[in-house]
Amino acid sequence: MWIGVLLFLFFVGVFAILGASIETQTIRAFDSAVIYRMQAATPSWLTSLMLFFTFLASVKALVVLAICTALTMFWQKKRWEALFLAVALGGGMVFNLLLKELFRRERPDLHRLIEEGGYSFPSGHSMASFLFYGMVAVFLYLFVVSRLAKLGIVLAAVILIACVGASRIYLGVHYPSDVLAGYAAGGAWLVLCLLGMHLVLERRRAKKHRSN
């Protein structure tokens, strides 16, 4: 529980620092340097790969994946987990829109490979990928027994989430600080949802134990 609280405070702190610094010269220099390096070469095969990773965090892909995951959880009698997955993803998307309206940061206009509407900060794709793939990874981590499998789950989730964020920078629709802020906001929301799920399940277990 306390680890979760500390993680929540960490993510909130990171987001607060980024939010307060997006107009500073330091962040602008950081963003420009990373964008320049990532867009130094844009071969067609790499662009196709980045488009694929971006698609994995699109609304269409996440809705389909979330439905499939929720149905699997219901089949495995993990109804509360399925409910909190839906709350985390749906609530996170609404939260992201509110944050975008609050900061109203325009998207970068340097070498944009695709067109995206709306504001830039924080990255919705990065936040959504952290939420969905992060929560799925947590559930799988808790359900499997093998240590090797647990390690594989963590590494796969980290690599996938990182690739989604990298794709947004590569395609020219987000600043690196947008992506980091998306991870921070997604991390905070994810931890909050997991803490809420933990409390609900613990209360249900305690109630069931008392009734027995």
CSV table of C-alpha atoms in Angstrom, one decimal:
chain,number,residue,atom,x,y,z
A,1,MET,CA,0.0,0.0,0.0
A,2,TRP,CA,2.7,2.5,1.0
A,3,ILE,CA,4.7,1.6,-2.0
A,4,GLY,CA,1.7,2.5,-4.1
A,5,VAL,CA,1.3,5.8,-2.4
A,6,LEU,CA,4.9,6.7,-2.9
A,7,LEU,CA,4.7,5.8,-6.6
A,8,PHE,CA,1.6,7.9,-6.9
A,9,LEU,CA,3.4,10.9,-5.4
A,10,PHE,CA,6.4,10.3,-7.6
A,11,PHE,CA,4.4,10.4,-10.8
A,12,VAL,CA,2.4,13.4,-9.7
A,13,GLY,CA,5.7,15.2,-8.8
A,14,VAL,CA,7.2,14.4,-12.2
A,15,PHE,CA,4.1,15.6,-14.0
A,16,ALA,CA,4.0,18.8,-11.9
A,17,ILE,CA,7.7,19.6,-12.7
A,18,LEU,CA,7.1,19.0,-16.4
A,19,GLY,CA,3.9,21.0,-16.5
A,20,ALA,CA,5.6,23.9,-14.8
A,21,SER,CA,8.6,23.8,-17.1
A,22,ILE,CA,7.2,23.4,-20.6
A,23,GLU,CA,7.8,27.0,-21.5
A,24,THR,CA,11.3,27.1,-20.1
A,25,GLN,CA,14.4,27.2,-22.3
A,26,THR,CA,15.7,24.0,-20.7
A,27,ILE,CA,12.7,22.0,-21.8
A,28,ARG,CA,12.7,23.5,-25.2
A,29,ALA,CA,16.4,22.7,-25.7
A,30,PHE,CA,15.8,19.1,-24.5
A,31,ASP,CA,12.8,18.7,-26.8
A,32,SER,CA,14.6,20.1,-29.8
A,33,ALA,CA,17.7,17.9,-29.2
A,34,VAL,CA,15.7,14.7,-28.9
A,35,ILE,CA,13.5,15.4,-31.9
A,36,TYR,CA,16.6,16.3,-34.0
A,37,ARG,CA,18.3,13.0,-33.1
A,38,MET,CA,15.2,10.8,-33.6
A,39,GLN,CA,14.3,12.4,-36.9
A,40,ALA,CA,17.9,12.4,-38.3
A,41,ALA,CA,16.9,9.6,-40.6
A,42,THR,CA,13.4,8.4,-41.5
A,43,PRO,CA,13.6,5.3,-43.7
A,44,SER,CA,10.3,3.9,-44.9
A,45,TRP,CA,10.7,0.7,-42.9
A,46,LEU,CA,11.2,2.6,-39.6
A,47,THR,CA,8.3,4.9,-40.4
A,48,SER,CA,6.1,1.8,-40.9
A,49,LEU,CA,7.2,0.3,-37.7
A,50,MET,CA,6.5,3.6,-35.8
A,51,LEU,CA,3.1,3.8,-37.3
A,52,PHE,CA,2.4,0.3,-36.1
A,53,PHE,CA,3.4,1.2,-32.5
A,54,THR,CA,1.3,4.3,-32.7
A,55,PHE,CA,-1.7,2.2,-33.8
A,56,LEU,CA,-1.3,0.0,-30.8
A,57,ALA,CA,-2.2,2.9,-28.6
A,58,SER,CA,-4.9,4.4,-30.8
A,59,VAL,CA,-8.5,4.5,-29.6
A,60,LYS,CA,-9.6,1.8,-32.1
A,61,ALA,CA,-6.9,-0.6,-31.1
A,62,LEU,CA,-7.3,-0.1,-27.4
A,63,VAL,CA,-11.1,-0.5,-27.5
A,64,VAL,CA,-10.8,-3.8,-29.2
A,65,LEU,CA,-8.0,-5.0,-27.0
A,66,ALA,CA,-9.8,-3.8,-23.8
A,67,ILE,CA,-13.0,-5.7,-24.8
A,68,CYS,CA,-11.0,-8.9,-25.5
A,69,THR,CA,-9.1,-8.5,-22.3
A,70,ALA,CA,-12.3,-7.8,-20.2
A,71,LEU,CA,-14.1,-10.8,-21.7
A,72,THR,CA,-11.1,-13.0,-20.9
A,73,MET,CA,-11.1,-11.7,-17.3
A,74,PHE,CA,-14.9,-12.4,-17.0
A,75,TRP,CA,-14.3,-15.9,-18.3
A,76,GLN,CA,-11.6,-16.3,-15.6
A,77,LYS,CA,-14.0,-14.9,-13.0
A,78,LYS,CA,-11.9,-11.7,-12.5
A,79,ARG,CA,-14.9,-9.4,-12.7
A,80,TRP,CA,-13.6,-6.6,-10.5
A,81,GLU,CA,-10.3,-6.6,-12.3
A,82,ALA,CA,-12.2,-6.2,-15.6
A,83,LEU,CA,-14.2,-3.4,-14.2
A,84,PHE,CA,-11.2,-1.5,-12.9
A,85,LEU,CA,-9.5,-2.0,-16.3
A,86,ALA,CA,-12.4,-0.3,-18.0
A,87,VAL,CA,-12.4,2.5,-15.4
A,88,ALA,CA,-8.7,3.0,-15.7
A,89,LEU,CA,-8.7,3.3,-19.5
A,90,GLY,CA,-12.0,5.2,-19.9
A,91,GLY,CA,-11.3,7.6,-17.0
A,92,GLY,CA,-7.7,8.0,-18.1
A,93,MET,CA,-8.8,9.2,-21.6
A,94,VAL,CA,-11.2,11.7,-20.1
A,95,PHE,CA,-8.5,12.9,-17.7
A,96,ASN,CA,-6.0,13.3,-20.6
A,97,LEU,CA,-8.5,15.5,-22.5
A,98,LEU,CA,-8.9,17.7,-19.4
A,99,LEU,CA,-5.2,18.1,-19.0
A,100,LYS,CA,-4.8,19.0,-22.6
A,101,GLU,CA,-7.4,21.7,-22.2
A,102,LEU,CA,-5.7,23.0,-19.1
A,103,PHE,CA,-2.2,23.4,-20.7
A,104,ARG,CA,-3.3,24.0,-24.4
A,105,ARG,CA,0.2,23.3,-25.8
A,106,GLU,CA,0.3,23.3,-29.6
A,107,ARG,CA,1.9,20.4,-31.3
A,108,PRO,CA,5.4,20.6,-32.8
A,109,ASP,CA,5.6,21.6,-36.5
A,110,LEU,CA,9.0,20.2,-37.3
A,111,HIS,CA,9.1,17.5,-39.9
A,112,ARG,CA,5.6,16.1,-39.1
A,113,LEU,CA,5.1,12.7,-40.8
A,114,ILE,CA,1.4,12.4,-39.9
A,115,GLU,CA,-1.4,14.9,-39.0
A,116,GLU,CA,-3.0,14.9,-35.6
A,117,GLY,CA,-5.6,17.3,-34.2
A,118,GLY,CA,-5.9,18.7,-30.7
A,119,TYR,CA,-3.4,19.8,-28.1
A,120,SER,CA,-0.1,18.2,-27.4
A,121,PHE,CA,0.5,18.1,-23.6
A,122,PRO,CA,0.4,15.5,-22.3
A,123,SER,CA,0.6,12.8,-24.9
A,124,GLY,CA,-2.6,10.8,-25.0
A,125,HIS,CA,-1.1,7.8,-26.7
A,126,SER,CA,1.7,7.6,-24.1
A,127,MET,CA,-0.7,8.0,-21.3
A,128,ALA,CA,-3.1,5.4,-22.7
A,129,SER,CA,-0.4,2.9,-23.4
A,130,PHE,CA,1.0,3.2,-19.9
A,131,LEU,CA,-2.5,2.7,-18.5
A,132,PHE,CA,-3.7,-0.2,-20.5
A,133,TYR,CA,-0.5,-2.2,-21.1
A,134,GLY,CA,0.7,-1.3,-17.6
A,135,MET,CA,-2.5,-2.6,-16.0
A,136,VAL,CA,-2.6,-5.8,-18.1
A,137,ALA,CA,1.1,-6.4,-17.2
A,138,VAL,CA,0.3,-6.0,-13.5
A,139,PHE,CA,-2.6,-8.5,-13.7
A,140,LEU,CA,-0.5,-11.0,-15.6
A,141,TYR,CA,2.4,-10.5,-13.2
A,142,LEU,CA,0.2,-11.3,-10.2
A,143,PHE,CA,-1.4,-14.3,-11.9
A,144,VAL,CA,1.6,-16.2,-13.2
A,145,VAL,CA,4.0,-18.1,-11.0
A,146,SER,CA,7.2,-18.5,-13.0
A,147,ARG,CA,9.8,-15.8,-12.2
A,148,LEU,CA,11.0,-16.0,-15.8
A,149,ALA,CA,7.5,-15.3,-17.0
A,150,LYS,CA,7.1,-12.4,-14.6
A,151,LEU,CA,10.4,-10.9,-15.9
A,152,GLY,CA,9.2,-11.4,-19.5
A,153,ILE,CA,5.9,-9.6,-18.8
A,154,VAL,CA,7.6,-6.6,-17.3
A,155,LEU,CA,10.2,-6.3,-20.1
A,156,ALA,CA,7.6,-6.7,-22.8
A,157,ALA,CA,5.4,-4.0,-21.2
A,158,VAL,CA,8.3,-1.6,-20.7
A,159,ILE,CA,9.5,-2.0,-24.3
A,160,LEU,CA,6.0,-1.7,-25.8
A,161,ILE,CA,5.2,1.5,-23.8
A,162,ALA,CA,8.6,3.0,-24.6
A,163,CYS,CA,8.1,2.3,-28.3
A,164,VAL,CA,4.7,3.9,-28.4
A,165,GLY,CA,6.1,7.1,-26.8
A,166,ALA,CA,9.1,7.0,-29.2
A,167,SER,CA,6.7,6.7,-32.2
A,168,ARG,CA,4.9,9.9,-31.3
A,169,ILE,CA,8.2,11.8,-31.2
A,170,TYR,CA,9.5,10.2,-34.4
A,171,LEU,CA,6.2,10.9,-36.3
A,172,GLY,CA,6.5,14.6,-35.2
A,173,VAL,CA,3.2,14.9,-33.4
A,174,HIS,CA,4.6,15.2,-29.8
A,175,TYR,CA,7.5,16.8,-28.0
A,176,PRO,CA,9.5,14.4,-25.8
A,177,SER,CA,8.3,16.3,-22.7
A,178,ASP,CA,4.7,15.5,-23.9
A,179,VAL,CA,5.5,11.8,-23.9
A,180,LEU,CA,7.2,12.0,-20.4
A,181,ALA,CA,4.2,13.9,-19.0
A,182,GLY,CA,1.9,11.3,-20.6
A,183,TYR,CA,3.8,8.5,-18.8
A,184,ALA,CA,3.7,10.4,-15.5
A,185,ALA,CA,0.0,11.2,-15.7
A,186,GLY,CA,-0.7,7.6,-16.8
A,187,GLY,CA,1.4,6.2,-14.0
A,188,ALA,CA,-0.4,8.3,-11.4
A,189,TRP,CA,-3.8,7.3,-12.7
A,190,LEU,CA,-2.8,3.7,-13.0
A,191,VAL,CA,-1.5,3.5,-9.4
A,192,LEU,CA,-4.6,5.3,-8.1
A,193,CYS,CA,-6.9,2.8,-9.9
A,194,LEU,CA,-4.8,-0.2,-8.6
A,195,LEU,CA,-5.0,1.2,-5.0
A,196,GLY,CA,-8.7,1.6,-5.4
A,197,MET,CA,-9.1,-2.0,-6.6
A,198,HIS,CA,-6.9,-3.3,-3.8
A,199,LEU,CA,-9.1,-1.5,-1.2
A,200,VAL,CA,-12.3,-2.8,-2.8
A,201,LEU,CA,-11.1,-6.4,-3.0
A,202,GLU,CA,-9.7,-6.3,0.5
A,203,ARG,CA,-13.1,-5.1,1.9
A,204,ARG,CA,-14.9,-7.8,0.0
A,205,ARG,CA,-12.6,-10.5,1.3
A,206,ALA,CA,-13.0,-9.1,4.9
A,207,LYS,CA,-16.8,-9.0,4.5
A,208,LYS,CA,-16.9,-12.5,3.1
A,209,HIS,CA,-14.7,-13.7,5.9
A,210,ARG,CA,-17.0,-12.2,8.6
A,211,SER,CA,-20.1,-13.7,7.0
A,212,ASN,CA,-18.5,-17.1,7.2
